[in-house]
Coordinates of N, CA and C in Angstrom, one line a residue:
M1444 N 4.3 15.9 -11.0 CA 3.4 14.8 -11.6 C 2.4 14.3 -10.6
A1445 N 2.9 14.0 -9.3 CA 2.0 13.5 -8.3 C 0.8 14.3 -8.0
D1446 N 0.9 15.6 -8.2 CA -0.2 16.5 -7.8 C -1.4 16.3 -8.7
E1447 N -1.3 15.7 -9.8 CA -2.4 15.5 -10.8 C -3.3 14.4 -10.2
F1448 N -2.9 13.5 -9.4 CA -3.6 12.5 -8.8 C -4.0 12.8 -7.3
N1449 N -5.2 12.6 -6.9 CA -5.6 12.8 -5.5 C -6.3 11.5 -4.9
T1450 N -6.8 10.6 -5.9 CA -7.5 9.5 -5.4 C -7.1 8.3 -6.0
L1451 N -7.0 7.1 -5.3 CA -6.7 5.9 -5.9 C -7.9 4.9 -5.5
T1452 N -8.5 4.3 -6.6 CA -9.5 3.3 -6.4 C -9.1 2.0 -6.6
M1453 N -9.0 1.2 -5.4 CA -8.5 -0.3 -5.5 C -9.7 -1.1 -5.4
T1454 N -10.1 -1.8 -6.4 CA -11.2 -2.6 -6.5 C -10.7 -4.1 -6.0
L1455 N -11.4 -4.6 -4.9 CA -11.1 -5.9 -4.6 C -12.3 -6.8 -4.9
E1456 N -12.2 -8.1 -4.6 CA -13.3 -8.9 -5.0 C -14.6 -8.6 -4.2
T1457 N -14.3 -8.0 -3.1 CA -15.7 -7.6 -2.2 C -16.1 -6.2 -2.5
G1458 N -15.4 -5.4 -3.3 CA -15.8 -4.1 -3.4 C -14.7 -3.0 -3.5
D1459 N -15.0 -1.8 -3.6 CA -14.1 -0.7 -3.8 C -13.5 -0.1 -2.6
V1460 N -12.1 0.1 -2.5 CA -11.4 0.8 -1.5 C -11.0 2.2 -2.0
I1461 N -11.4 3.2 -1.5 CA -11.1 4.5 -1.9 C -9.9 5.1 -0.9
I1462 N -8.8 5.5 -1.6 CA -7.6 5.9 -0.9 C -7.2 7.3 -1.5
K1463 N -7.2 8.2 -0.4 CA -6.7 9.6 -0.5 C -5.3 9.6 -0.7
L1464 N -4.6 10.0 -1.8 CA -3.3 10.0 -2.0 C -2.8 11.3 -1.3
R1465 N -1.5 11.1 -0.8 CA -0.8 12.2 0.1 C 0.5 12.6 -0.6
P1466 N 0.4 13.3 -1.8 CA 1.7 13.9 -2.4 C 2.4 14.8 -1.5
D1467 N 1.6 15.4 -0.5 CA 2.2 16.3 0.4 C 3.2 15.8 1.3
L1468 N 3.0 14.4 1.6 CA 3.9 13.6 2.4 C 5.0 12.9 1.6
A1469 N 4.6 12.3 0.5 CA 5.6 11.5 -0.3 C 5.3 11.5 -1.8
P1470 N 5.7 12.7 -2.4 CA 5.3 12.9 -3.8 C 6.0 11.9 -4.8
G1471 N 7.2 11.4 -4.5 CA 7.9 10.4 -5.3 C 7.1 9.0 -5.2
H1472 N 6.7 8.7 -4.0 CA 5.8 7.4 -3.9 C 4.5 7.4 -4.4
V1473 N 3.7 8.6 -4.2 CA 2.4 8.8 -4.8 C 2.6 8.7 -6.4
A1474 N 3.7 9.3 -6.9 CA 3.8 9.2 -8.3 C 4.1 7.9 -9.0
R1475 N 4.9 7.0 -8.2 CA 5.2 5.6 -8.5 C 3.9 4.8 -8.4
I1476 N 3.1 4.9 -7.2 CA 1.9 4.0 -7.2 C 0.9 4.4 -8.2
A1477 N 0.7 5.6 -8.4 CA -0.4 6.0 -9.4 C 0.1 5.7 -10.8
A1478 N 1.5 5.8 -11.2 CA 1.9 5.3 -12.4 C 1.8 3.9 -12.7
L1479 N 2.2 3.1 -11.7 CA 2.1 1.6 -11.7 C 0.5 1.2 -11.8
A1480 N -0.2 1.9 -11.0 CA -1.8 1.5 -11.0 C -2.4 1.7 -12.4
N1481 N -2.0 2.9 -12.9 CA -2.6 3.3 -14.2 C -2.1 2.5 -15.5
T1482 N -1.0 1.7 -15.3 CA -0.6 0.8 -16.3 C -1.1 -0.5 -16.2
G1483 N -1.9 -0.9 -15.0 CA -2.5 -2.1 -14.8 C -1.6 -3.0 -14.0
F1484 N -0.5 -2.5 -13.5 CA 0.6 -3.3 -12.8 C -0.1 -4.0 -11.6
Y1485 N -0.9 -3.5 -11.0 CA -1.5 -4.1 -9.7 C -2.7 -5.0 -10.0
D1486 N -3.2 -4.9 -11.2 CA -4.5 -5.8 -11.5 C -4.1 -7.4 -11.4
G1487 N -5.0 -8.0 -10.5 CA -4.7 -9.4 -10.3 C -3.7 -9.7 -9.1
V1488 N -3.1 -8.7 -8.7 CA -1.9 -9.0 -7.7 C -2.6 -9.3 -6.3
I1489 N -2.1 -10.3 -5.5 CA -2.7 -10.7 -4.3 C -2.1 -10.0 -3.1
F1490 N -2.8 -10.1 -1.9 CA -2.3 -9.7 -0.6 C -1.6 -10.9 0.0
H1491 N -0.3 -10.9 -0.1 CA 0.4 -12.2 0.3 C 0.6 -12.2 1.8
R1492 N 0.4 -11.1 2.5 CA 0.7 -11.1 3.9 C -0.4 -10.3 4.6
V1493 N -1.2 -11.0 5.4 CA -2.4 -10.2 6.1 C -2.3 -10.7 7.5
I1494 N -2.0 -9.8 8.4 CA -1.8 -10.1 9.8 C -2.9 -9.3 10.6
P1495 N -3.9 -10.1 11.1 CA -5.0 -9.6 11.9 C -4.4 -8.5 13.0
G1496 N -5.0 -7.3 13.1 CA -4.5 -6.3 14.1 C -3.4 -5.6 13.7
F1497 N -2.8 -5.9 12.5 CA -1.6 -5.2 12.2 C -1.8 -4.7 10.7
M1498 N -1.6 -5.4 9.7 CA -1.8 -4.9 8.3 C -1.9 -5.9 7.3
A1499 N -2.4 -5.4 6.1 CA -2.5 -6.3 4.9 C -1.5 -5.7 3.9
Q1500 N -0.5 -6.6 3.4 CA 0.4 -6.2 2.4 C 0.3 -6.9 1.0
G1501 N 0.5 -6.1 0.1 CA 0.3 -6.5 -1.3 C 1.3 -5.7 -2.2
G1502 N 1.1 -5.9 -3.5 CA 1.8 -5.1 -4.5 C 2.9 -5.9 -5.0
D1503 N 3.1 -7.1 -4.7 CA 4.2 -7.9 -5.4 C 3.6 -8.8 -6.4
P1504 N 4.0 -8.5 -7.8 CA 3.4 -9.4 -8.8 C 3.8 -10.8 -8.7
T1505 N 4.9 -11.2 -7.9 CA 5.2 -12.7 -7.8 C 4.3 -13.3 -6.8
G1506 N 3.7 -12.4 -5.9 CA 3.0 -13.1 -4.8 C 3.6 -13.7 -3.7
T1507 N 5.1 -13.5 -3.6 CA 5.9 -14.0 -2.7 C 6.3 -13.1 -1.5
G1508 N 6.2 -11.8 -1.8 CA 6.8 -10.8 -0.9 C 8.2 -10.4 -1.2
M1509 N 8.8 -11.1 -2.4 CA 10.2 -10.8 -2.8 C 10.3 -10.0 -4.0
G1510 N 9.1 -9.8 -4.6 CA 9.2 -9.1 -5.9 C 8.8 -7.6 -6.0
G1511 N 8.9 -7.0 -7.2 CA 8.6 -5.6 -7.3 C 8.4 -5.2 -8.8
S1512 N 8.4 -4.0 -9.0 CA 8.3 -3.6 -10.4 C 9.7 -3.5 -11.1
D1513 N 9.7 -3.2 -12.3 CA 11.1 -3.1 -13.1 C 11.7 -1.7 -12.8
E1514 N 10.9 -0.8 -12.2 CA 11.4 0.6 -11.9 C 12.5 0.5 -10.8
P1515 N 13.3 1.5 -10.7 CA 14.3 1.5 -9.6 C 13.7 1.7 -8.3
D1516 N 14.3 1.2 -7.2 CA 13.8 1.5 -5.9 C 13.7 2.9 -5.6
L1517 N 12.9 3.4 -4.6 CA 12.6 4.7 -4.3 C 13.4 5.2 -3.1
K1518 N 13.7 6.5 -3.1 CA 14.4 7.0 -1.9 C 13.4 7.3 -0.9
A1519 N 13.6 6.9 0.4 CA 12.6 7.1 1.4 C 12.1 8.5 1.6
E1520 N 10.8 8.6 1.8 CA 10.2 9.8 2.1 C 9.4 9.7 3.4
F1521 N 10.2 9.5 4.5 CA 9.6 9.3 5.9 C 9.0 10.7 6.4
S1522 N 7.9 10.5 7.2 CA 7.4 11.7 7.6 C 6.9 11.4 9.1
R1523 N 6.3 12.3 9.7 CA 5.7 12.3 11.2 C 4.3 11.7 11.1
E1524 N 3.8 11.4 9.9 CA 2.4 11.0 9.8 C 2.3 9.6 10.5
P1525 N 1.3 9.4 11.5 CA 1.3 8.2 12.3 C 0.7 7.1 11.4
H1526 N 1.2 5.9 11.7 CA 0.6 4.6 11.1 C -0.5 4.2 12.0
V1527 N -1.7 4.6 11.6 CA -2.9 4.2 12.3 C -4.0 3.5 11.3
R1528 N -5.1 3.1 11.8 CA -6.1 2.4 11.0 C -6.4 3.1 9.7
G1529 N -6.2 2.4 8.6 CA -6.4 3.0 7.2 C -5.2 3.7 6.5
V1530 N -4.1 3.8 7.2 CA -3.0 4.4 6.6 C -2.4 3.5 5.6
C1531 N -1.9 3.9 4.5 CA -1.3 3.2 3.4 C 0.2 3.6 3.4
S1532 N 1.0 2.6 3.5 CA 2.4 2.9 3.6 C 3.2 1.9 2.7
M1533 N 4.5 2.3 2.4 CA 5.3 1.3 1.5 C 6.0 0.4 2.3
A1534 N 6.0 -1.0 1.8 CA 6.9 -2.0 2.4 C 8.2 -1.8 1.8
R1535 N 9.2 -2.4 2.4 CA 10.6 -2.3 2.1 C 11.4 -3.3 2.7
S1536 N 12.6 -3.5 2.3 CA 13.6 -4.4 3.1 C 14.2 -3.7 4.2
S1537 N 15.2 -4.2 4.7 CA 16.0 -3.5 5.9 C 16.6 -2.2 5.4
S1538 N 16.8 -2.0 4.1 CA 17.2 -0.7 3.6 C 16.2 0.3 3.5
P1539 N 16.3 1.5 4.0 CA 15.3 2.5 4.0 C 15.0 2.8 2.6
N1540 N 15.9 2.8 1.7 CA 15.7 3.4 0.3 C 15.3 2.1 -0.7
S1541 N 14.6 1.1 -0.1 CA 14.4 -0.1 -1.0 C 12.9 -0.2 -1.4
A1542 N 12.0 0.7 -1.1 CA 10.6 0.6 -1.4 C 10.5 0.6 -2.9
N1543 N 9.6 -0.2 -3.6 CA 9.4 -0.4 -5.0 C 7.9 -0.3 -5.4
S1544 N 7.2 -1.4 -5.1 CA 5.8 -1.5 -5.5 C 4.9 -2.1 -4.5
Q1545 N 5.5 -2.7 -3.5 CA 4.7 -3.3 -2.4 C 4.4 -2.3 -1.3
F1546 N 3.2 -2.5 -0.8 CA 2.6 -1.5 0.1 C 1.7 -2.3 1.1
F1547 N 1.4 -1.6 2.2 CA 0.6 -2.3 3.2 C -0.5 -1.2 3.7
V1548 N -1.7 -1.7 4.1 CA -2.7 -1.0 4.7 C -2.8 -1.4 6.2
C1549 N -2.7 -0.4 7.2 CA -2.8 -0.8 8.5 C -4.2 -1.0 9.0
F1550 N -4.4 -2.2 9.7 CA -5.7 -2.5 10.3 C -6.0 -1.7 11.7
D1551 N -4.8 -1.4 12.2 CA -4.9 -0.8 13.6 C -3.7 0.1 13.8
D1552 N -3.6 0.7 15.0 CA -2.5 1.5 15.3 C -1.1 0.7 15.1
A1553 N -0.2 1.2 14.5 CA 1.0 0.5 14.3 C 2.1 1.6 14.5
R1554 N 2.0 2.4 15.5 CA 2.8 3.6 15.6 C 4.4 3.3 15.8
F1555 N 4.7 2.0 16.0 CA 6.2 1.7 16.2 C 6.7 1.8 14.8
L1556 N 6.0 1.9 13.6 CA 6.4 2.0 12.3 C 6.7 3.5 11.9
D1557 N 6.2 4.4 12.7 CA 6.3 5.9 12.4 C 7.7 6.2 12.2
G1558 N 7.9 7.0 11.1 CA 9.3 7.6 10.7 C 10.2 6.6 10.1
Q1559 N 9.7 5.4 9.8 CA 10.6 4.3 9.3 C 10.0 3.8 8.0
Y1560 N 8.8 4.1 7.7 CA 8.2 3.7 6.4 C 7.4 4.9 5.8
T1561 N 7.4 4.9 4.5 CA 6.8 6.0 3.8 C 5.3 5.9 3.7
V1562 N 4.6 6.8 4.4 CA 3.2 6.9 4.3 C 2.8 7.7 3.0
W1563 N 1.9 7.1 2.2 CA 1.5 7.7 0.9 C 0.0 7.9 0.7
G1564 N -0.8 7.3 1.7 CA -2.2 7.5 1.4 C -3.0 7.1 2.6
E1565 N -4.3 7.3 2.6 CA -5.2 6.9 3.7 C -6.5 6.4 3.1
V1566 N -7.0 5.3 3.6 CA -8.3 4.8 3.2 C -9.4 5.8 3.7
T1567 N -10.3 6.2 2.7 CA -11.3 7.1 3.1 C -12.8 6.4 3.0
D1568 N -12.8 5.3 2.2 CA -14.0 4.5 2.1 C -13.6 3.1 1.8
G1569 N -14.4 2.2 2.3 CA -14.2 0.7 1.9 C -13.2 0.0 2.8
M1570 N -12.8 0.4 4.0 CA -11.9 -0.2 4.9 C -12.5 -1.5 5.2
D1571 N -13.9 -1.7 5.3 CA -14.4 -3.0 5.6 C -14.0 -4.1 4.5
H1572 N -13.5 -3.6 3.3 CA -13.1 -4.6 2.3 C -11.7 -5.1 2.6
I1573 N -11.0 -4.2 3.2 CA -9.5 -4.5 3.7 C -9.7 -5.4 4.9
D1574 N -10.6 -5.1 5.8 CA -10.8 -5.9 7.0 C -11.2 -7.4 6.5
S1575 N -11.9 -7.5 5.5 CA -12.3 -8.9 5.1 C -11.4 -9.8 4.3
L1576 N -10.2 -9.2 4.1 CA -9.3 -10.0 3.3 C -8.9 -11.3 4.1
P1577 N -8.7 -12.3 3.3 CA -8.2 -13.5 4.0 C -6.8 -13.4 4.7
K1578 N -6.8 -13.9 5.9 CA -5.6 -13.7 6.7 C -4.6 -14.8 6.5
G1579 N -3.4 -14.6 6.7 CA -2.3 -15.5 6.8 C -1.0 -14.9 6.1
E1580 N 0.2 -15.7 6.2 CA 1.4 -15.3 5.6 C 2.0 -16.5 5.0
P1581 N 1.6 -16.8 3.7 CA 0.5 -16.1 3.0 C -0.9 -16.8 3.4
P1582 N -2.0 -16.1 3.0 CA -3.3 -16.8 3.2 C -3.4 -18.0 2.3
R1583 N -4.3 -18.9 2.7 CA -4.5 -20.1 1.9 C -5.1 -19.8 0.6
A1584 N -6.1 -19.0 0.6 CA -6.7 -18.4 -0.5 C -6.7 -16.9 -0.6
P1585 N -5.6 -16.3 -1.0 CA -5.4 -14.8 -0.8 C -6.4 -14.0 -1.6
G1586 N -6.7 -12.8 -1.0 CA -7.5 -11.8 -1.7 C -6.6 -11.2 -2.7
K1587 N -7.3 -10.6 -3.7 CA -6.6 -10.0 -4.7 C -7.2 -8.6 -5.2
I1588 N -6.3 -7.9 -5.8 CA -6.8 -6.6 -6.3 C -7.2 -6.9 -7.8
V1589 N -8.6 -6.6 -8.0 CA -9.1 -6.7 -9.3 C -8.5 -5.8 -10.3
T1590 N -8.7 -4.5 -9.9 CA -8.1 -3.4 -10.5 C -7.8 -2.3 -9.6
M1591 N -6.8 -1.5 -10.0 CA -6.4 -0.3 -9.1 C -5.9 0.9 -10.1
R1592 N -6.7 2.0 -9.9 CA -6.5 3.1 -10.9 C -6.4 4.5 -10.0
A1593 N -5.5 5.3 -10.3 CA -5.5 6.7 -9.8 C -6.1 7.7 -10.7
A1594 N -6.8 8.7 -10.1 CA -7.5 9.8 -10.9 C -7.3 11.1 -10.0

């Protein structure tokens, strides 16, 4: 199923972010992200944790960092793909197999995460919109996903 989607368009309040999906690295995670996106799950969801020089995290419908979808958690699909600027990866708890709907986009090199988090995509256009998200844990006035769709 994951192979039918190769691009994710995440529209933020400031513009579109184009993400190249990587089913070659994480077919289960790509399928989950694409399925949730195409049901409107991410529409209106905020970036609840935005740390300058590190990453922007979103995908929790509660906006707290504690929530996820009603789908079961995913089995880890770790790879050797480096966590560098523009890489999209799954957030999780301390359990490797706990990723669900939350994800993050790296602002800069975060190689210490390599092999411990599932990389599922990379920003190919619109990284400036990620850069401009309000910062904080949580931000006072968080940025949000207007719409997110896979094609």
